[in-house]
mmCIF file of C-alpha atoms in Angstrom:
data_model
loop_
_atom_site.group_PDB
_atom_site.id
_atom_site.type_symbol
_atom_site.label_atom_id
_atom_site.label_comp_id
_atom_site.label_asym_id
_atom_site.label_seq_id
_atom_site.Cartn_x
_atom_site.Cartn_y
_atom_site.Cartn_z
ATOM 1 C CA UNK A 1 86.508 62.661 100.752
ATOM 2 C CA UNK A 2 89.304 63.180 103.211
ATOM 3 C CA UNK A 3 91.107 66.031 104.245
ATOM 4 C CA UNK A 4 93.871 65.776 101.115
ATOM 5 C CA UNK A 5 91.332 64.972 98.986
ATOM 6 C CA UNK A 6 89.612 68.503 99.718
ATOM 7 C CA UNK A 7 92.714 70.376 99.788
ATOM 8 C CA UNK A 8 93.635 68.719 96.084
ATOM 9 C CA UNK A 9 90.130 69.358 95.039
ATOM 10 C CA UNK A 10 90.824 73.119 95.931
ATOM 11 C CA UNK A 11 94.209 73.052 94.161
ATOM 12 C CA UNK A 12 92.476 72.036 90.732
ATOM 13 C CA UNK A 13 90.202 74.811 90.702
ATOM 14 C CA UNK A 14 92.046 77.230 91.334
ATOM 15 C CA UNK A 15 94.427 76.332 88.724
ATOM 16 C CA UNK A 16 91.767 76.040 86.227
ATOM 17 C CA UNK A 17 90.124 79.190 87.189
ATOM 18 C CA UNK A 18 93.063 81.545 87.715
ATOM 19 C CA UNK A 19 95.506 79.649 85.208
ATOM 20 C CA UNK A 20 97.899 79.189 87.946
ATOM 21 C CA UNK A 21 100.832 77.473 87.741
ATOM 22 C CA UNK A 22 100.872 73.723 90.174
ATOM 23 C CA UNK A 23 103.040 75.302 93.092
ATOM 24 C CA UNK A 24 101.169 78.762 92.883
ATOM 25 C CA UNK A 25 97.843 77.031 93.393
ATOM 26 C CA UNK A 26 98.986 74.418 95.926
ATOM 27 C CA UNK A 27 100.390 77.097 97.395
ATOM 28 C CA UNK A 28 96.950 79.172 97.610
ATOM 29 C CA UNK A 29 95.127 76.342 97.980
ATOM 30 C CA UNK A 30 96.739 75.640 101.476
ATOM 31 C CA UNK A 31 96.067 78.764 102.758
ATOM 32 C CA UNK A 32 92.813 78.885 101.669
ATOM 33 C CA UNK A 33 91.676 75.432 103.734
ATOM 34 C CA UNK A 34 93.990 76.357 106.109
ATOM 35 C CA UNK A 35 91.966 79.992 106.885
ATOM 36 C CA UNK A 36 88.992 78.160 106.382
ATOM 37 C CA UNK A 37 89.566 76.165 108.866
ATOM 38 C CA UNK A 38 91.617 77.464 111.111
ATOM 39 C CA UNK A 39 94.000 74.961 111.280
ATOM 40 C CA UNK A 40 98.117 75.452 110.195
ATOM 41 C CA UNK A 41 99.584 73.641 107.685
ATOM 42 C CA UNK A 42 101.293 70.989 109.808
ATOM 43 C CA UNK A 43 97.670 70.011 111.089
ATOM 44 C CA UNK A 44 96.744 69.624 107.217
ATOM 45 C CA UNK A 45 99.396 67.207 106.998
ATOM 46 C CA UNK A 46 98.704 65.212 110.093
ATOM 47 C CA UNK A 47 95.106 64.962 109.356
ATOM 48 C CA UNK A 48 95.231 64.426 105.573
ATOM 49 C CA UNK A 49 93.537 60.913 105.866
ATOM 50 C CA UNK A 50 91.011 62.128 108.329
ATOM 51 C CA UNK A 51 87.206 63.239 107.198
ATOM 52 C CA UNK A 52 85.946 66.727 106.976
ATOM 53 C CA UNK A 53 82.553 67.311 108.358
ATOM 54 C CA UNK A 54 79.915 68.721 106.351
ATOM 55 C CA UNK A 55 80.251 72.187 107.939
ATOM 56 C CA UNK A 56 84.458 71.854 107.380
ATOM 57 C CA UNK A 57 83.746 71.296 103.691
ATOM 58 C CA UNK A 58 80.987 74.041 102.914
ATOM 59 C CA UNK A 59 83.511 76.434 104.549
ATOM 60 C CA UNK A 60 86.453 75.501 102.276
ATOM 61 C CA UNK A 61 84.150 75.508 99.474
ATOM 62 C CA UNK A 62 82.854 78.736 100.254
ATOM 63 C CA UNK A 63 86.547 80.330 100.218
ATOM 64 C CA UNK A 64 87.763 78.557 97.221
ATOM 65 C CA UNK A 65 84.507 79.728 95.099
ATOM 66 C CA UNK A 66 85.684 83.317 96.172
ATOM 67 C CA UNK A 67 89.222 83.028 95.144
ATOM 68 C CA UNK A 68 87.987 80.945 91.898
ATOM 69 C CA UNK A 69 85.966 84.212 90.985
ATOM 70 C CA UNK A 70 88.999 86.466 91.397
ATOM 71 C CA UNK A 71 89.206 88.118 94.711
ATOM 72 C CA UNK A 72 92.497 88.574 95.879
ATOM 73 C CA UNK A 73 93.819 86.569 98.857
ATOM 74 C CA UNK A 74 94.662 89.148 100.915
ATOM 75 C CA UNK A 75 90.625 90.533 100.891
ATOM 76 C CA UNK A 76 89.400 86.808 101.843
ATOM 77 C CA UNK A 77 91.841 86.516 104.360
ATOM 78 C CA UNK A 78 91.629 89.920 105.469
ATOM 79 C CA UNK A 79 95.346 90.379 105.786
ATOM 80 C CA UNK A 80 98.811 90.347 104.093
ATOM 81 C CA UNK A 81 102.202 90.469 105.310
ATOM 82 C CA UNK A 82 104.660 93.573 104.790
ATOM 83 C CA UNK A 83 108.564 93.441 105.897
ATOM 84 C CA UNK A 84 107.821 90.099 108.364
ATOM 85 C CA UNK A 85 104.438 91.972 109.633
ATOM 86 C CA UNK A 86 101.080 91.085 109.323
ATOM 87 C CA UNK A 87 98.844 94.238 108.323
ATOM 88 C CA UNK A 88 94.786 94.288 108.114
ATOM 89 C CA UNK A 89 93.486 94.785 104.119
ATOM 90 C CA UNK A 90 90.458 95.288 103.469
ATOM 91 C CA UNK A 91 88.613 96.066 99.837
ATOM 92 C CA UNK A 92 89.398 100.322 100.630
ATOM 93 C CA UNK A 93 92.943 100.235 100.633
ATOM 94 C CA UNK A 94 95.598 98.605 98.433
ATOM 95 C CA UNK A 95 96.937 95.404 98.751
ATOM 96 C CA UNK A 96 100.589 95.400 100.559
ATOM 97 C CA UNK A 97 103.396 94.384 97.761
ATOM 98 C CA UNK A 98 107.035 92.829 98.443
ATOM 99 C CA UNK A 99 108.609 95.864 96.403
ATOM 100 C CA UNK A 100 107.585 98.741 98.412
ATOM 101 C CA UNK A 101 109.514 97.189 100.459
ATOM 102 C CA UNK A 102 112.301 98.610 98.936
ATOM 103 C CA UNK A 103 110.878 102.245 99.107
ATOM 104 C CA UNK A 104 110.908 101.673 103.081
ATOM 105 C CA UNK A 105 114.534 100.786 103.114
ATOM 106 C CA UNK A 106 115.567 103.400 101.152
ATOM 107 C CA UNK A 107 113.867 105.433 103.581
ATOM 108 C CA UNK A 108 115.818 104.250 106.398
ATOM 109 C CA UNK A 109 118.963 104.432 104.822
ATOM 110 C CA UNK A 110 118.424 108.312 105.098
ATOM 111 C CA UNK A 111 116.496 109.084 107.668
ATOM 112 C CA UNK A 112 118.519 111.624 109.599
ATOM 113 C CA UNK A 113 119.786 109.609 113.088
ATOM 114 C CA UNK A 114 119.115 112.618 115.423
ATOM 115 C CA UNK A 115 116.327 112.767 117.613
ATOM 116 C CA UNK A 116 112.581 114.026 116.793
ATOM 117 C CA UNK A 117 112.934 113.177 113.088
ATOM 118 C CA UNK A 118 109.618 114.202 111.053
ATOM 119 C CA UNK A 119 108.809 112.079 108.419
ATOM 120 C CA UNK A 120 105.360 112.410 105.772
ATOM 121 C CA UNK A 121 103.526 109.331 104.014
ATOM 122 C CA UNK A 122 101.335 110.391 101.708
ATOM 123 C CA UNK A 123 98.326 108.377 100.469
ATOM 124 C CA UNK A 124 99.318 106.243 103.269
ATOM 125 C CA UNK A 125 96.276 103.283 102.848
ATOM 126 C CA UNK A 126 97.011 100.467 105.160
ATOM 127 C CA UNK A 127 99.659 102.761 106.492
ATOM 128 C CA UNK A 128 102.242 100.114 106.301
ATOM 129 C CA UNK A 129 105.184 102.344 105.212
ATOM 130 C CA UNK A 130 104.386 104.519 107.668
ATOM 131 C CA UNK A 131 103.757 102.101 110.773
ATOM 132 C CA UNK A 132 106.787 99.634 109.496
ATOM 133 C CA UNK A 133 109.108 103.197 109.670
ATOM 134 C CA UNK A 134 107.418 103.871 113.155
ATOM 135 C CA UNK A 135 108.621 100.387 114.107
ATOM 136 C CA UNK A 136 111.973 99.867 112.481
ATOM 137 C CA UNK A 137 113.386 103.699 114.129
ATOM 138 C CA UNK A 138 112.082 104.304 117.281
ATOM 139 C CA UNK A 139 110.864 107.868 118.465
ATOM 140 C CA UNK A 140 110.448 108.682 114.750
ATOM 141 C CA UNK A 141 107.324 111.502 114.647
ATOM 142 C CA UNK A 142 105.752 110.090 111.472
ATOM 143 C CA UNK A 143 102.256 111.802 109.951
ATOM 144 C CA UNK A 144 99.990 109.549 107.449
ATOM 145 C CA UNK A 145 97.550 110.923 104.914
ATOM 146 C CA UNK A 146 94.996 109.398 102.753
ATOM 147 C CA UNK A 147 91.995 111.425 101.098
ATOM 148 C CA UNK A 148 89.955 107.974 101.778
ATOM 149 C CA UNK A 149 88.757 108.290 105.115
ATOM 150 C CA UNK A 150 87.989 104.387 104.692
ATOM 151 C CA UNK A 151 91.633 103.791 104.179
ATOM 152 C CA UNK A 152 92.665 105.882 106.869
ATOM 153 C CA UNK A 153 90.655 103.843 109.791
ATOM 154 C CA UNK A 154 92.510 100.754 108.105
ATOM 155 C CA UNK A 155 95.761 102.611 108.547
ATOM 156 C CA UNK A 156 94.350 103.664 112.121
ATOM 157 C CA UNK A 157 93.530 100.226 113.224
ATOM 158 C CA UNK A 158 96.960 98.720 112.193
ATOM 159 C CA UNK A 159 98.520 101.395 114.335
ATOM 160 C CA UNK A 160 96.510 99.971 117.103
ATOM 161 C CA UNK A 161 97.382 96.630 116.429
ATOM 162 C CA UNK A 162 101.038 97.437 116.088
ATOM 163 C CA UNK A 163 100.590 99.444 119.471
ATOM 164 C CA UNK A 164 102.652 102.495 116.940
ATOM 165 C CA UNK A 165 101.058 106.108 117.597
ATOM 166 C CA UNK A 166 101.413 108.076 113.917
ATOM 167 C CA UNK A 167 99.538 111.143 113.341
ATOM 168 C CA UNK A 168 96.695 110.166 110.598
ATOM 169 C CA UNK A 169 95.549 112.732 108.811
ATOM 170 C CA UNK A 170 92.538 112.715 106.122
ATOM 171 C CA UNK A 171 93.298 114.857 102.917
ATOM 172 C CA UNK A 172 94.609 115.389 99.610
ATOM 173 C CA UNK A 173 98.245 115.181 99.562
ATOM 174 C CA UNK A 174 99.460 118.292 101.280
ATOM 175 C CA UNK A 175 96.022 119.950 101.238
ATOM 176 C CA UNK A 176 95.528 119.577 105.169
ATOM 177 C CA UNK A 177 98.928 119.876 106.454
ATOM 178 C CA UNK A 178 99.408 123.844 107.043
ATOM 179 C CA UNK A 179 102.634 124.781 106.939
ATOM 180 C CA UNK A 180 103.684 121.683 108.650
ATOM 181 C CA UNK A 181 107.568 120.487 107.446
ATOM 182 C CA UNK A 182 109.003 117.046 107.349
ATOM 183 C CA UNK A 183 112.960 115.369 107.312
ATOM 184 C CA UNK A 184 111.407 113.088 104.662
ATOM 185 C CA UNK A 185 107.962 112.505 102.868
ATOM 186 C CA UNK A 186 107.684 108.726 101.032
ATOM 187 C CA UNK A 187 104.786 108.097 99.200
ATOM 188 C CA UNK A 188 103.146 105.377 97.144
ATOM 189 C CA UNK A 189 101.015 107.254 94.717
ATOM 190 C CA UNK A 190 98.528 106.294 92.089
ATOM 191 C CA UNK A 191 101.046 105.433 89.069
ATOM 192 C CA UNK A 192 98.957 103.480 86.767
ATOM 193 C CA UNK A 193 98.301 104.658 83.143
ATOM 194 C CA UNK A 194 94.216 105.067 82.883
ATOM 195 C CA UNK A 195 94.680 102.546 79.936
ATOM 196 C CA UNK A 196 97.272 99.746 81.243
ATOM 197 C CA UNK A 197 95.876 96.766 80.035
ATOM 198 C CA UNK A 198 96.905 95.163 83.616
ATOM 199 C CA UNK A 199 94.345 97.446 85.478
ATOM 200 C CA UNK A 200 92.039 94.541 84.278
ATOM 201 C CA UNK A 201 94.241 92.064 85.529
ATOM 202 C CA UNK A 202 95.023 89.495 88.474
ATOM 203 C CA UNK A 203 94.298 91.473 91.785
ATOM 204 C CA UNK A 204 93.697 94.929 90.544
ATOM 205 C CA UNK A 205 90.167 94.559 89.143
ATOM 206 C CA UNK A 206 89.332 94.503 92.960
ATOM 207 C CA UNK A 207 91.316 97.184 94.550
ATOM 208 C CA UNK A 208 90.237 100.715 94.676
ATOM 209 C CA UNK A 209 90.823 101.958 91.358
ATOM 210 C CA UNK A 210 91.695 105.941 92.594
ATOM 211 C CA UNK A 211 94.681 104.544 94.790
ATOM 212 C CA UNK A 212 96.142 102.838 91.054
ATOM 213 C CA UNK A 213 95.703 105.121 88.312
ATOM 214 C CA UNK A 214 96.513 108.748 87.902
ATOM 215 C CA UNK A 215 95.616 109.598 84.233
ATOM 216 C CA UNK A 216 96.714 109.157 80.937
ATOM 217 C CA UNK A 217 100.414 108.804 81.440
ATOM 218 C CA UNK A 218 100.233 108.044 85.353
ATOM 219 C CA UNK A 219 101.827 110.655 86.493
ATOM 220 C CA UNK A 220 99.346 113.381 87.612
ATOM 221 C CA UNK A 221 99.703 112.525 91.395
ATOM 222 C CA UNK A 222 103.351 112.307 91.353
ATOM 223 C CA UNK A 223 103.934 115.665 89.967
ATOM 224 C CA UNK A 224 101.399 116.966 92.403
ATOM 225 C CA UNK A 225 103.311 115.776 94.910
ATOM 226 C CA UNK A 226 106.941 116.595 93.911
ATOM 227 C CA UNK A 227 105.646 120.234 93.090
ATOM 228 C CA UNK A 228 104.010 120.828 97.125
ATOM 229 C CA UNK A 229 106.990 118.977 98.518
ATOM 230 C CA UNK A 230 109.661 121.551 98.573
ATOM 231 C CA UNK A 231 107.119 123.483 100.657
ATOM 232 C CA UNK A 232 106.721 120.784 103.316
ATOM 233 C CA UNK A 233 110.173 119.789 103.752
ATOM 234 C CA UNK A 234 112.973 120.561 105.920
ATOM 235 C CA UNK A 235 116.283 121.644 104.186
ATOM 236 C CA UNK A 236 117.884 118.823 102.986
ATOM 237 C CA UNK A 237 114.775 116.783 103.051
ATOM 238 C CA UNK A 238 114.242 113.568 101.030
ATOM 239 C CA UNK A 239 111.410 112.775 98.946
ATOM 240 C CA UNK A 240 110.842 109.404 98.059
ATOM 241 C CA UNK A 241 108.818 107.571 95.557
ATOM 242 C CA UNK A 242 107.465 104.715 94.271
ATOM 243 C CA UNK A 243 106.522 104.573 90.687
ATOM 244 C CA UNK A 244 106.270 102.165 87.792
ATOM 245 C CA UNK A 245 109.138 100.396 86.142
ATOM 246 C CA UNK A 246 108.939 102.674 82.971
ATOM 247 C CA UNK A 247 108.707 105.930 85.038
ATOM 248 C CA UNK A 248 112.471 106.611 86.693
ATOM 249 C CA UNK A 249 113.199 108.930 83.875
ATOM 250 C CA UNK A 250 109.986 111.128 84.058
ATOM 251 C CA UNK A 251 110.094 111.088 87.647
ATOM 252 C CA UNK A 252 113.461 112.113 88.082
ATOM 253 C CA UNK A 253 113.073 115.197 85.250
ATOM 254 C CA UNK A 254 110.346 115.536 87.491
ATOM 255 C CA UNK A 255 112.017 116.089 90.693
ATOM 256 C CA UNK A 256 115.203 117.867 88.748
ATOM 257 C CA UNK A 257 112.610 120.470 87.610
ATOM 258 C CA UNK A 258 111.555 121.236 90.865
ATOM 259 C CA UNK A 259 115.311 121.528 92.113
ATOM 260 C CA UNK A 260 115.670 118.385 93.880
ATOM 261 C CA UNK A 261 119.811 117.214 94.313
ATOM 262 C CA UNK A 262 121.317 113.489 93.763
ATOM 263 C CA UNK A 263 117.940 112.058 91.980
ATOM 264 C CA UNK A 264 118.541 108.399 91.844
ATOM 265 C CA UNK A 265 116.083 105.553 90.399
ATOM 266 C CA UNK A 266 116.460 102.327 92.676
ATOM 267 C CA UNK A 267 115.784 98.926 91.122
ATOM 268 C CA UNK A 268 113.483 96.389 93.371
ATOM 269 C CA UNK A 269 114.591 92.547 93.412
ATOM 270 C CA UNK A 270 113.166 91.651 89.887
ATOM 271 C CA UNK A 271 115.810 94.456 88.762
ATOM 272 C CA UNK A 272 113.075 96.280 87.728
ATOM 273 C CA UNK A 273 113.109 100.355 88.459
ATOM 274 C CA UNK A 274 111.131 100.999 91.562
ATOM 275 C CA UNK A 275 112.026 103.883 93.491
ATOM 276 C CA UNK A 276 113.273 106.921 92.532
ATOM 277 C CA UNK A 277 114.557 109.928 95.399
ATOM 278 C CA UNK A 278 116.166 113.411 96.244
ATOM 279 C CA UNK A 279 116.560 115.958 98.495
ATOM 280 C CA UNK A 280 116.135 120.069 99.038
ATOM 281 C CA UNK A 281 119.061 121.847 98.979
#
């Protein structure tokens, strides 16, 4: 067995296992024997005739059985990119996704341009809204909070690696704040119906379960949060959220009942309702 003969070997069972589609598990399959290797993809392809050593092969094999029982990608590698950065994940703190994305560029579309701008994340995880903010607008003061205090040294240790100093904060929502007060507070909060049938799907079987759902409807934490914002937020603040693609209209009654102005729902790339905002008066 040569090199292409173990990546192709990979691809197989992975689309067997996972039902991928061809291109989704070449595509995972490369990374995999890449990682496990440690060796880019243009190395794969020079080398595809040569012959893995017995050590090379148990490692591949070792990575692929992993991925063929389910564990997300971004746990075996240990890391997943977010806005053209690469962000440490680990099994205590959600896996990055391509449209929160959008909820950071909405941010930045508002964020006040004066100096010594505030601005909240709540339930901040990998902190990668609030360290890609930090990074994209300089001189930004930006707080993170996450009642996991495993999540928060994940959020704490990208901050390092980003060499980005944010103020991380362990608690629930607003619950260790004082009477702090923000130009903005963004948040991706547990949104997940208790009984969504895709909780038992693809990658979310793995991640932590209190950073997905938020009871029957999903929207517990996001009323929690729209009801303590007013009290944390500058006049004219923004409050921005993510939710799920069936929740712009409850979330913006939701912010409309607590007095919030120009409540818009913003669709991500698969046209899909993704973000919904306002501000204080």
């Amino acid at each position: 067995m040569d090199f292409s003969d173990l990546l192709g070997d990979a691809e197989k069972r992975l689309e067997s296992a996972l039902h991928l589609t061809r291109r989704e598990a070449r595509l995972e399959a490369r990374v995999l024997v890449g990682y496990a290797l440690g060796v880019d993809r243009a190395w794969l392809v020079g080398h595809g005739g040569d012959t893995p050593t017995p050590q090379q092969a148990s490692s591949v094999a070792a990575l692929v059985a992993r991925r063929e029982a389910g564990e997300p990608v971004a746990y075996i590698l240990g890391e997943r990119e977010f806005y053209g950065r690469m962000f440490k994940v680990t099994p205590d703190v959600l896996i990055p996704r391509p449209e929160t994305e959008l909820l950071v560029e909405a941010a930045l579309e508002r964020l006040p341009l004066r100096s010594a701008v505030r601005v909240l994340d709540l339930g901040t995880g990998t902190g990668c809204i609030a360290l890609t903010l930090a990074l994209e607008r300089a001189g930004l003061d930006v707080t993170a909070v996450d009642r996991s205090a495993p999540a928060l040294a994940v959020a704490m240790e990208n901050a390092s690696l980003c060499g980005v100093s944010i103020h991380c904060v362990l608690g629930d929502w607003y619950s260790d704040l004082g009477g702090q007060r923000f130009d903005m507070i963004v948040s991706n909060p547990p949104y997940v119906s208790a009984s969504d049938p895709h909780l038992a799907r693809g990658d979310l079987p793995w991640e932590p379960q209190g950073a997905l759902s938020a009871g029957a409807d999903g929207m517990v934490e996001i009323g929690r949060i729209v009801a303590g914002a007013p009290a944390h937020l500058c006049t004219g603040g923004w409050l921005l959220l993510e939710h799920g693609s069936d929740q712009g209209d409850a979330v913006r009654q939701c912010l409309a009942t607590a007095e919030f102005l120009e409540t818009r729902t913003l669709a991500d790339l698969a046209g899909l309702p993704r973000v919904t905002l306002g501000h204080l008066h």
